[in-house]
mmCIF file of C-alpha atoms in Angstrom:
data_model
loop_
_atom_site.group_PDB
_atom_site.id
_atom_site.type_symbol
_atom_site.label_atom_id
_atom_site.label_comp_id
_atom_site.label_asym_id
_atom_site.label_seq_id
_atom_site.Cartn_x
_atom_site.Cartn_y
_atom_site.Cartn_z
ATOM 1 C CA MET A 1 0.186 0.013 0.035
ATOM 2 C CA LEU A 2 1.189 3.363 -0.856
ATOM 3 C CA ASP A 3 0.990 6.428 1.866
ATOM 4 C CA PRO A 4 -3.180 7.120 1.096
ATOM 5 C CA PHE A 5 -2.129 10.741 2.500
ATOM 6 C CA LEU A 6 -1.069 13.876 0.503
ATOM 7 C CA PRO A 7 2.319 13.453 -0.664
ATOM 8 C CA PRO A 8 5.502 15.368 1.410
ATOM 9 C CA PRO A 9 6.415 19.027 0.275
ATOM 10 C CA ALA A 10 9.415 18.845 -1.267
ATOM 11 C CA ILE A 11 11.101 21.537 0.987
ATOM 12 C CA LEU A 12 10.072 19.287 4.062
ATOM 13 C CA THR A 13 11.502 15.990 2.639
ATOM 14 C CA THR A 14 14.964 18.257 1.551
ATOM 15 C CA LEU A 15 15.327 19.950 5.140
ATOM 16 C CA SER A 16 14.474 16.344 6.807
ATOM 17 C CA ARG A 17 17.201 14.092 5.035
ATOM 18 C CA PRO A 18 19.905 15.467 6.790
ATOM 19 C CA ILE A 19 18.678 14.479 10.102
ATOM 20 C CA ALA A 20 17.239 11.288 8.937
ATOM 21 C CA GLU A 21 20.291 9.970 7.410
ATOM 22 C CA TYR A 22 21.974 11.117 11.017
ATOM 23 C CA LEU A 23 19.566 8.846 13.087
ATOM 24 C CA SER A 24 19.233 6.448 10.178
ATOM 25 C CA LEU A 25 15.704 6.915 9.905
ATOM 26 C CA THR A 26 15.448 6.163 5.989
ATOM 27 C CA THR A 27 11.820 6.908 5.436
ATOM 28 C CA LEU A 28 11.188 10.116 7.905
ATOM 29 C CA PRO A 29 11.269 11.857 4.800
ATOM 30 C CA LEU A 30 8.371 10.142 3.003
ATOM 31 C CA HIS A 31 6.392 11.361 6.147
ATOM 32 C CA ILE A 32 7.770 14.230 7.961
ATOM 33 C CA HIS A 33 4.792 16.242 6.643
ATOM 34 C CA GLU A 34 2.498 13.698 8.799
ATOM 35 C CA VAL A 35 4.270 14.248 11.979
ATOM 36 C CA ILE A 36 4.670 17.570 12.153
ATOM 37 C CA LEU A 37 0.654 17.774 11.072
ATOM 38 C CA ALA A 38 0.062 15.482 13.896
ATOM 39 C CA PHE A 39 1.905 17.681 16.275
ATOM 40 C CA THR A 40 0.916 20.889 15.318
ATOM 41 C CA PHE A 41 -3.121 19.796 14.995
ATOM 42 C CA TYR A 42 -2.557 18.306 18.480
ATOM 43 C CA HIS A 43 -1.085 21.405 19.918
ATOM 44 C CA LEU A 44 -4.015 23.472 18.565
ATOM 45 C CA VAL A 45 -6.602 21.065 20.105
ATOM 46 C CA ASN A 46 -4.878 21.372 23.312
ATOM 47 C CA THR A 47 -4.420 25.368 23.403
ATOM 48 C CA TYR A 48 -7.070 26.366 21.926
ATOM 49 C CA VAL A 49 -9.866 23.925 20.533
ATOM 50 C CA SER A 50 -10.393 22.431 23.770
ATOM 51 C CA PRO A 51 -10.478 25.289 26.280
ATOM 52 C CA TRP A 52 -12.805 26.766 23.894
ATOM 53 C CA ILE A 53 -15.484 23.986 23.182
ATOM 54 C CA SER A 54 -15.071 22.507 26.846
ATOM 55 C CA ALA A 55 -16.371 26.181 28.175
ATOM 56 C CA LYS A 56 -19.158 26.297 25.327
ATOM 57 C CA LEU A 57 -20.354 22.450 26.494
ATOM 58 C CA PHE A 58 -19.784 22.655 30.303
ATOM 59 C CA PRO A 59 -20.031 26.112 31.075
ATOM 60 C CA SER A 60 -20.777 25.353 34.904
ATOM 61 C CA TYR A 61 -17.664 23.003 35.570
ATOM 62 C CA TYR A 62 -14.863 23.774 33.133
ATOM 63 C CA PRO A 63 -14.289 27.804 33.840
ATOM 64 C CA ALA A 64 -14.041 26.447 37.312
ATOM 65 C CA LEU A 65 -11.639 24.398 37.637
ATOM 66 C CA ASN A 66 -8.177 25.626 38.932
ATOM 67 C CA ALA A 67 -5.131 26.265 36.358
ATOM 68 C CA ARG A 68 -3.623 22.612 37.317
ATOM 69 C CA THR A 69 -7.012 20.705 36.544
ATOM 70 C CA LYS A 70 -8.033 22.848 33.292
ATOM 71 C CA ALA A 71 -4.607 21.385 32.068
ATOM 72 C CA ASN A 72 -5.398 17.663 32.845
ATOM 73 C CA TRP A 73 -8.586 18.211 31.000
ATOM 74 C CA ASP A 74 -7.185 19.777 27.848
ATOM 75 C CA VAL A 75 -4.543 16.817 27.831
ATOM 76 C CA HIS A 76 -7.691 14.238 28.099
ATOM 77 C CA ALA A 77 -9.458 16.133 25.392
ATOM 78 C CA VAL A 78 -6.454 15.751 22.995
ATOM 79 C CA SER A 79 -6.003 12.106 24.267
ATOM 80 C CA LEU A 80 -9.789 11.332 23.216
ATOM 81 C CA VAL A 81 -9.556 12.903 19.651
ATOM 82 C CA GLN A 82 -5.971 11.295 18.867
ATOM 83 C CA SER A 83 -7.413 8.126 20.112
ATOM 84 C CA LEU A 84 -10.576 8.021 18.004
ATOM 85 C CA LEU A 85 -8.818 9.302 14.882
ATOM 86 C CA ILE A 86 -5.659 7.043 14.848
ATOM 87 C CA ASN A 87 -7.574 3.640 16.092
ATOM 88 C CA VAL A 88 -9.790 4.145 12.853
ATOM 89 C CA LEU A 89 -6.633 4.854 10.437
ATOM 90 C CA ALA A 90 -5.133 1.794 11.995
ATOM 91 C CA ILE A 91 -7.338 -0.615 11.546
ATOM 92 C CA TRP A 92 -8.320 0.393 7.917
ATOM 93 C CA VAL A 93 -4.852 -0.016 7.027
ATOM 94 C CA ILE A 94 -4.937 -3.504 8.746
ATOM 95 C CA LEU A 95 -7.511 -4.400 7.019
ATOM 96 C CA THR A 96 -6.771 -3.212 3.166
ATOM 97 C CA ASP A 97 -3.275 -3.497 3.110
ATOM 98 C CA GLU A 98 -2.407 -6.157 1.206
ATOM 99 C CA GLU A 99 1.166 -6.438 1.324
ATOM 100 C CA ARG A 100 1.225 -6.104 4.980
ATOM 101 C CA LYS A 101 -1.038 -8.861 5.132
ATOM 102 C CA ASN A 102 1.097 -11.269 2.967
ATOM 103 C CA MET A 103 4.479 -10.371 4.769
ATOM 104 C CA ASP A 104 6.704 -12.978 6.385
ATOM 105 C CA TRP A 105 9.126 -12.699 9.630
ATOM 106 C CA ALA A 106 11.732 -11.147 7.246
ATOM 107 C CA GLY A 107 9.130 -8.606 5.592
ATOM 108 C CA ARG A 108 7.816 -7.720 9.548
ATOM 109 C CA VAL A 109 11.134 -6.742 10.347
ATOM 110 C CA TRP A 110 12.607 -5.022 7.320
ATOM 111 C CA GLY A 111 9.579 -4.435 4.637
ATOM 112 C CA TYR A 112 7.772 -1.115 4.563
ATOM 113 C CA THR A 113 4.477 -0.032 3.529
ATOM 114 C CA GLY A 114 3.102 3.581 2.927
ATOM 115 C CA GLY A 115 0.272 2.895 5.016
ATOM 116 C CA GLY A 116 1.973 1.416 7.951
ATOM 117 C CA GLY A 117 4.226 4.779 7.681
ATOM 118 C CA MET A 118 1.729 7.174 7.655
ATOM 119 C CA ILE A 119 0.342 5.403 10.880
ATOM 120 C CA GLN A 120 4.145 5.949 12.490
ATOM 121 C CA GLY A 121 3.827 9.516 11.448
ATOM 122 C CA PHE A 122 0.791 10.373 12.866
ATOM 123 C CA ALA A 123 1.848 7.960 15.620
ATOM 124 C CA ALA A 124 4.968 9.954 16.107
ATOM 125 C CA GLY A 125 3.399 13.140 15.700
ATOM 126 C CA TYR A 126 1.282 13.007 18.908
ATOM 127 C CA PHE A 127 3.857 11.100 21.112
ATOM 128 C CA LEU A 128 6.288 13.696 20.624
ATOM 129 C CA TRP A 129 3.804 16.312 21.628
ATOM 130 C CA ASP A 130 2.756 14.063 24.283
ATOM 131 C CA LEU A 131 6.715 14.589 25.589
ATOM 132 C CA CYS A 132 6.662 17.712 25.512
ATOM 133 C CA VAL A 133 3.776 18.420 27.466
ATOM 134 C CA SER A 134 4.830 15.570 29.860
ATOM 135 C CA LEU A 135 8.078 17.482 30.763
ATOM 136 C CA ALA A 136 6.323 20.220 30.770
ATOM 137 C CA HIS A 137 3.870 19.580 33.522
ATOM 138 C CA VAL A 138 5.625 16.214 35.423
ATOM 139 C CA ASP A 139 4.240 17.554 38.251
ATOM 140 C CA VAL A 140 0.913 16.919 37.312
ATOM 141 C CA PHE A 141 1.175 13.727 35.221
ATOM 142 C CA GLY A 142 4.079 12.069 36.804
ATOM 143 C CA TRP A 143 6.754 10.415 35.592
ATOM 144 C CA GLY A 144 4.871 7.223 34.572
ATOM 145 C CA LEU A 145 3.247 8.980 31.711
ATOM 146 C CA LEU A 146 6.668 10.708 31.061
ATOM 147 C CA ALA A 147 7.953 7.331 30.509
ATOM 148 C CA HIS A 148 5.238 6.185 28.801
ATOM 149 C CA ALA A 149 6.109 8.919 26.006
ATOM 150 C CA ILE A 150 9.395 8.533 25.626
ATOM 151 C CA SER A 151 8.932 4.886 25.036
ATOM 152 C CA ALA A 152 6.057 5.171 22.598
ATOM 153 C CA LEU A 153 8.252 8.083 20.675
ATOM 154 C CA VAL A 154 11.230 5.459 20.420
ATOM 155 C CA VAL A 155 9.150 2.542 19.256
ATOM 156 C CA PHE A 156 7.121 4.584 16.657
ATOM 157 C CA SER A 157 10.716 6.393 15.195
ATOM 158 C CA LEU A 158 12.466 3.301 15.018
ATOM 159 C CA GLY A 159 9.841 2.362 12.409
ATOM 160 C CA PHE A 160 11.157 4.834 10.036
ATOM 161 C CA ARG A 161 14.681 2.560 9.554
ATOM 162 C CA PRO A 162 12.276 0.970 8.580
ATOM 163 C CA PHE A 163 12.255 -1.783 11.294
ATOM 164 C CA VAL A 164 9.264 -3.614 12.117
ATOM 165 C CA ASN A 165 7.402 -1.317 10.300
ATOM 166 C CA TYR A 166 4.737 -3.752 10.303
ATOM 167 C CA TYR A 167 3.645 -3.754 13.813
ATOM 168 C CA GLY A 168 2.813 0.235 13.822
ATOM 169 C CA PRO A 169 -0.742 -0.049 13.186
ATOM 170 C CA THR A 170 -0.392 -3.296 15.703
ATOM 171 C CA PHE A 171 0.432 -1.504 18.475
ATOM 172 C CA ILE A 172 -1.406 1.529 18.241
ATOM 173 C CA LEU A 173 -4.668 -0.476 18.717
ATOM 174 C CA TYR A 174 -3.359 -0.085 22.402
ATOM 175 C CA GLU A 175 -5.381 3.066 21.951
ATOM 176 C CA LEU A 176 -8.564 1.336 21.701
ATOM 177 C CA SER A 177 -8.980 1.629 25.617
ATOM 178 C CA SER A 178 -8.414 5.295 25.405
ATOM 179 C CA PRO A 179 -11.796 7.026 24.856
ATOM 180 C CA PHE A 180 -13.682 4.764 27.958
ATOM 181 C CA LEU A 181 -10.357 6.126 29.991
ATOM 182 C CA ASN A 182 -10.598 9.565 29.000
ATOM 183 C CA PHE A 183 -14.497 9.379 29.591
ATOM 184 C CA HIS A 184 -13.879 8.025 32.985
ATOM 185 C CA TRP A 185 -12.076 10.772 33.908
ATOM 186 C CA PHE A 186 -14.267 13.146 32.650
ATOM 187 C CA PHE A 187 -17.274 11.830 34.530
ATOM 188 C CA ASP A 188 -15.647 12.572 37.569
ATOM 189 C CA LYS A 189 -15.213 16.309 36.639
ATOM 190 C CA ILE A 190 -18.809 16.596 35.833
ATOM 191 C CA ASN A 191 -20.090 15.405 38.976
ATOM 192 C CA MET A 192 -20.924 12.089 37.717
ATOM 193 C CA THR A 193 -18.782 10.114 40.012
ATOM 194 C CA GLY A 194 -20.570 6.728 41.044
ATOM 195 C CA SER A 195 -23.301 7.092 38.087
ATOM 196 C CA ARG A 196 -24.962 4.634 36.258
ATOM 197 C CA ALA A 197 -23.514 6.013 33.458
ATOM 198 C CA GLN A 198 -19.717 6.106 34.578
ATOM 199 C CA LEU A 199 -20.644 2.321 35.794
ATOM 200 C CA TYR A 200 -21.067 1.289 32.352
ATOM 201 C CA ASN A 201 -18.171 2.919 30.790
ATOM 202 C CA GLY A 202 -16.035 1.748 33.498
ATOM 203 C CA ILE A 203 -16.860 -1.744 32.621
ATOM 204 C CA PHE A 204 -15.856 -1.086 28.850
ATOM 205 C CA LEU A 205 -12.554 0.282 30.195
ATOM 206 C CA LEU A 206 -11.957 -2.621 31.959
ATOM 207 C CA LEU A 207 -12.673 -5.088 29.063
ATOM 208 C CA THR A 208 -10.949 -2.956 26.125
ATOM 209 C CA PHE A 209 -7.769 -2.226 28.490
ATOM 210 C CA PHE A 210 -7.750 -6.107 29.414
ATOM 211 C CA ALA A 211 -8.346 -7.223 25.585
ATOM 212 C CA CYS A 212 -6.367 -4.605 24.003
ATOM 213 C CA ARG A 213 -3.156 -3.789 26.113
ATOM 214 C CA LEU A 214 -3.002 -6.938 28.097
ATOM 215 C CA VAL A 215 -4.130 -9.747 25.832
ATOM 216 C CA TRP A 216 -3.512 -8.200 22.404
ATOM 217 C CA GLY A 217 -0.416 -6.391 23.302
ATOM 218 C CA THR A 218 1.475 -9.402 25.417
ATOM 219 C CA TYR A 219 0.797 -11.420 22.332
ATOM 220 C CA GLN A 220 1.920 -9.052 19.657
ATOM 221 C CA SER A 221 4.651 -8.359 22.017
ATOM 222 C CA VAL A 222 5.649 -12.382 21.649
ATOM 223 C CA ARG A 223 5.306 -12.234 17.947
ATOM 224 C CA VAL A 224 7.808 -9.140 17.800
ATOM 225 C CA TYR A 225 10.341 -10.770 20.169
ATOM 226 C CA GLN A 226 9.916 -13.746 17.822
ATOM 227 C CA ASP A 227 10.417 -11.923 14.560
ATOM 228 C CA VAL A 228 13.222 -10.088 15.809
ATOM 229 C CA TRP A 229 15.160 -13.437 17.479
ATOM 230 C CA ALA A 230 14.959 -14.808 13.845
ATOM 231 C CA ALA A 231 16.388 -11.499 12.034
ATOM 232 C CA LEU A 232 19.371 -11.976 14.641
ATOM 233 C CA GLN A 233 20.151 -15.816 13.402
ATOM 234 C CA VAL A 234 20.402 -14.697 10.131
ATOM 235 C CA PRO A 235 23.852 -13.097 8.681
ATOM 236 C CA GLY A 236 23.466 -9.674 7.059
ATOM 237 C CA THR A 237 23.111 -10.188 3.397
ATOM 238 C CA LEU A 238 23.663 -8.119 0.076
ATOM 239 C CA THR A 239 20.806 -5.627 -0.172
ATOM 240 C CA THR A 240 17.886 -6.436 -2.624
ATOM 241 C CA THR A 241 17.168 -2.911 -3.597
ATOM 242 C CA ASP A 242 20.443 -2.768 -5.865
ATOM 243 C CA THR A 243 18.880 -0.891 -8.906
ATOM 244 C CA GLU A 244 21.763 -1.590 -11.299
ATOM 245 C CA THR A 245 21.675 -5.218 -10.511
ATOM 246 C CA LYS A 246 17.989 -5.805 -11.085
ATOM 247 C CA ALA A 247 17.817 -3.571 -14.213
ATOM 248 C CA ALA A 248 20.786 -6.025 -15.573
ATOM 249 C CA MET A 249 18.755 -8.947 -14.630
ATOM 250 C CA GLY A 250 15.531 -7.394 -16.270
ATOM 251 C CA HIS A 251 13.562 -6.844 -13.212
ATOM 252 C CA SER A 252 11.432 -3.662 -12.593
ATOM 253 C CA VAL A 253 13.510 -0.867 -10.623
ATOM 254 C CA ASP A 254 10.325 0.984 -9.541
ATOM 255 C CA PRO A 255 10.814 1.334 -5.782
ATOM 256 C CA SER A 256 7.115 2.122 -5.169
ATOM 257 C CA LYS A 257 6.256 -1.299 -6.062
ATOM 258 C CA GLU A 258 8.688 -2.520 -3.949
ATOM 259 C CA MET A 259 7.966 -3.612 -0.227
ATOM 260 C CA MET A 260 11.591 -4.741 0.831
ATOM 261 C CA ARG A 261 13.036 -1.478 -1.300
ATOM 262 C CA PHE A 262 14.340 -0.042 2.435
ATOM 263 C CA GLU A 263 15.580 -3.448 3.682
ATOM 264 C CA GLY A 264 19.567 -2.480 3.509
ATOM 265 C CA ASP A 265 21.965 -5.229 4.591
ATOM 266 C CA ARG A 266 19.600 -6.662 6.952
ATOM 267 C CA ILE A 267 21.596 -6.450 9.845
ATOM 268 C CA VAL A 268 19.959 -5.757 13.148
ATOM 269 C CA PRO A 269 22.479 -4.435 15.768
ATOM 270 C CA ILE A 270 22.147 -5.194 19.447
ATOM 271 C CA TRP A 271 21.730 -1.614 20.393
ATOM 272 C CA LEU A 272 18.421 -1.496 18.201
ATOM 273 C CA VAL A 273 17.176 -4.789 19.466
ATOM 274 C CA CYS A 274 17.613 -3.770 23.179
ATOM 275 C CA MET A 275 16.263 -0.105 22.448
ATOM 276 C CA TYR A 276 12.997 -1.210 20.854
ATOM 277 C CA LEU A 277 12.565 -4.150 22.784
ATOM 278 C CA GLY A 278 13.160 -2.266 25.958
ATOM 279 C CA SER A 279 10.779 0.409 25.282
ATOM 280 C CA ASN A 280 8.295 -2.443 24.498
ATOM 281 C CA ILE A 281 8.640 -4.120 28.002
ATOM 282 C CA VAL A 282 8.052 -0.514 29.621
ATOM 283 C CA LEU A 283 4.969 -0.240 27.780
ATOM 284 C CA ASN A 284 3.735 -3.411 28.588
ATOM 285 C CA THR A 285 4.897 -3.096 32.271
ATOM 286 C CA LEU A 286 3.052 0.119 32.437
ATOM 287 C CA ASN A 287 0.023 -1.538 31.180
ATOM 288 C CA PHE A 288 0.017 -4.250 33.798
ATOM 289 C CA TYR A 289 0.291 -1.522 36.465
ATOM 290 C CA TRP A 290 -1.952 1.017 35.476
ATOM 291 C CA PHE A 291 -4.762 -1.956 34.910
ATOM 292 C CA GLY A 292 -4.543 -2.554 38.614
ATOM 293 C CA LYS A 293 -4.610 0.827 39.607
ATOM 294 C CA MET A 294 -7.921 0.977 37.458
ATOM 295 C CA ILE A 295 -9.402 -1.418 39.195
ATOM 296 C CA GLU A 296 -8.737 0.082 42.312
ATOM 297 C CA ALA A 297 -10.205 3.610 41.276
ATOM 298 C CA ILE A 298 -13.164 1.972 39.753
ATOM 299 C CA LYS A 299 -14.007 -0.127 42.784
ATOM 300 C CA LYS A 300 -13.463 2.882 45.261
ATOM 301 C CA ARG A 301 -15.999 4.523 43.054
ATOM 302 C CA PHE A 302 -19.095 2.010 43.523
ATOM 303 C CA GLN A 303 -18.088 0.463 46.729
ATOM 304 C CA PRO A 304 -19.280 1.365 50.104
ATOM 305 C CA THR A 305 -16.860 3.891 52.114
ATOM 306 C CA LYS A 306 -15.719 2.261 55.536
ATOM 307 C CA GLU A 307 -17.870 4.722 56.829
ATOM 308 C CA GLU A 308 -21.063 3.724 54.840
ATOM 309 C CA ARG A 309 -20.428 0.149 55.790
ATOM 310 C CA GLN A 310 -20.122 1.294 59.613
ATOM 311 C CA ALA A 311 -23.563 2.933 59.035
ATOM 312 C CA VAL A 312 -25.354 -0.187 57.545
ATOM 313 C CA LYS A 313 -24.083 -2.356 60.437
ATOM 314 C CA MET A 314 -25.399 0.085 63.191
ATOM 315 C CA HIS A 315 -28.682 1.365 61.619
ATOM 316 C CA GLY A 316 -29.398 -1.203 59.089
ATOM 317 C CA LYS A 317 -29.375 1.358 55.940
ATOM 318 C CA PRO A 318 -26.927 3.160 53.884
ATOM 319 C CA ARG A 319 -25.854 6.238 55.106
ATOM 320 C CA ALA A 320 -26.741 7.655 51.838
ATOM 321 C CA GLU A 321 -30.698 7.487 53.082
ATOM 322 C CA GLU A 322 -29.700 9.349 56.117
ATOM 323 C CA GLY A 323 -28.449 12.226 53.948
ATOM 324 C CA VAL A 324 -24.785 11.658 53.952
ATOM 325 C CA LYS A 325 -23.267 11.608 50.522
ATOM 326 C CA MET A 326 -19.783 11.120 49.150
ATOM 327 C CA GLU A 327 -18.743 13.314 46.036
ATOM 328 C CA THR A 328 -15.615 13.928 44.124
ATOM 329 C CA ASP A 329 -15.651 17.447 43.127
ATOM 330 C CA MET A 330 -14.286 19.376 39.821
ATOM 331 C CA ASN A 331 -11.244 19.481 41.229
ATOM 332 C CA GLY A 332 -10.498 15.960 41.976
ATOM 333 C CA LYS A 333 -10.920 16.061 45.725
ATOM 334 C CA ASN A 334 -13.351 13.825 47.954
ATOM 335 C CA VAL A 335 -15.756 15.794 49.838
ATOM 336 C CA THR A 336 -18.634 15.060 52.129
ATOM 337 C CA LYS A 337 -22.084 16.479 52.035
ATOM 338 C CA ALA A 338 -24.639 15.976 54.216
ATOM 339 C CA GLU A 339 -28.275 17.038 53.707
ATOM 340 C CA LYS A 340 -29.712 19.210 56.389
ATOM 341 C CA THR A 341 -33.342 18.201 55.973
ATOM 342 C CA GLU A 342 -32.197 14.451 56.464
ATOM 343 C CA ILE A 343 -30.139 15.725 59.605
ATOM 344 C CA ARG A 344 -33.320 17.772 61.068
ATOM 345 C CA ARG A 345 -35.591 14.586 60.461
ATOM 346 C CA ARG A 346 -33.144 12.268 62.605
ATOM 347 C CA ARG A 347 -32.987 14.742 65.428
ATOM 348 C CA GLY A 348 -36.693 14.975 65.659
#
């Protein structure tokens, strides 16, 4: 599959070629416009679009948030937009890219298709933006999200060598769980904590996170480990993209139709294996850690608190019926509210 997006402007291709050659990211000039476009688009969503739309849709909530929570809100809005867009594109590439479907292990390691390159371009642009935001607000988002941004950017950038370009659309499907994760966070900020909507969303969040990140992600990680191991067992061979040799043999020299035209000498350096697989391991470890944290967070919202359990034990009915209500305010803090009419009734 050729890149279905617009071709890169010649000036961007020329300007990006020196850094691409220095970093051995051979196909980066073909997708540099997608990286820049994605980075710029998500910056605009974060800086202008999200604050404007959020204030219009939630006038009672968004303007009242403090600066720290507003920054978090806008980042979640960007994550929601990105996950919806990239999931649709990745699934489309997986279903329609026939060259990708027919790849063997060598193709999955050294092969390249324009569709896979497009996914990596848009993903790299987002994770570059994510890295900048995580660095600027590490006090808000923490070191875990910073490690995630670095690892994800490394994984998708190495696809421009190309190296395991095949797995770009595969691993980006981690993002299938992100819409539910973002909605879960938004529910807390608009006073819908513990609501039926948040409960249903939480169920879908756990199901998609478990299926896409833990099951699918682990399975595909094992596959990429197997493919890279197979590549390490094969000594470097003469490139099959020598156009002079192919022309002399009467073969086509049209590089646009050659899936393996960037395979090079088929040598996989150990440092490359360690960098890619190390980043992959970090991402998988974070996924398992976050899954445990999500279960804890969802249980807190729907299981009775210690005070409520004691009230049931003492009075035989939930505290909520007695006029005491636990809520999460717009800035993420737990607050206890008492209904005065209920208090007066009990005193009487």
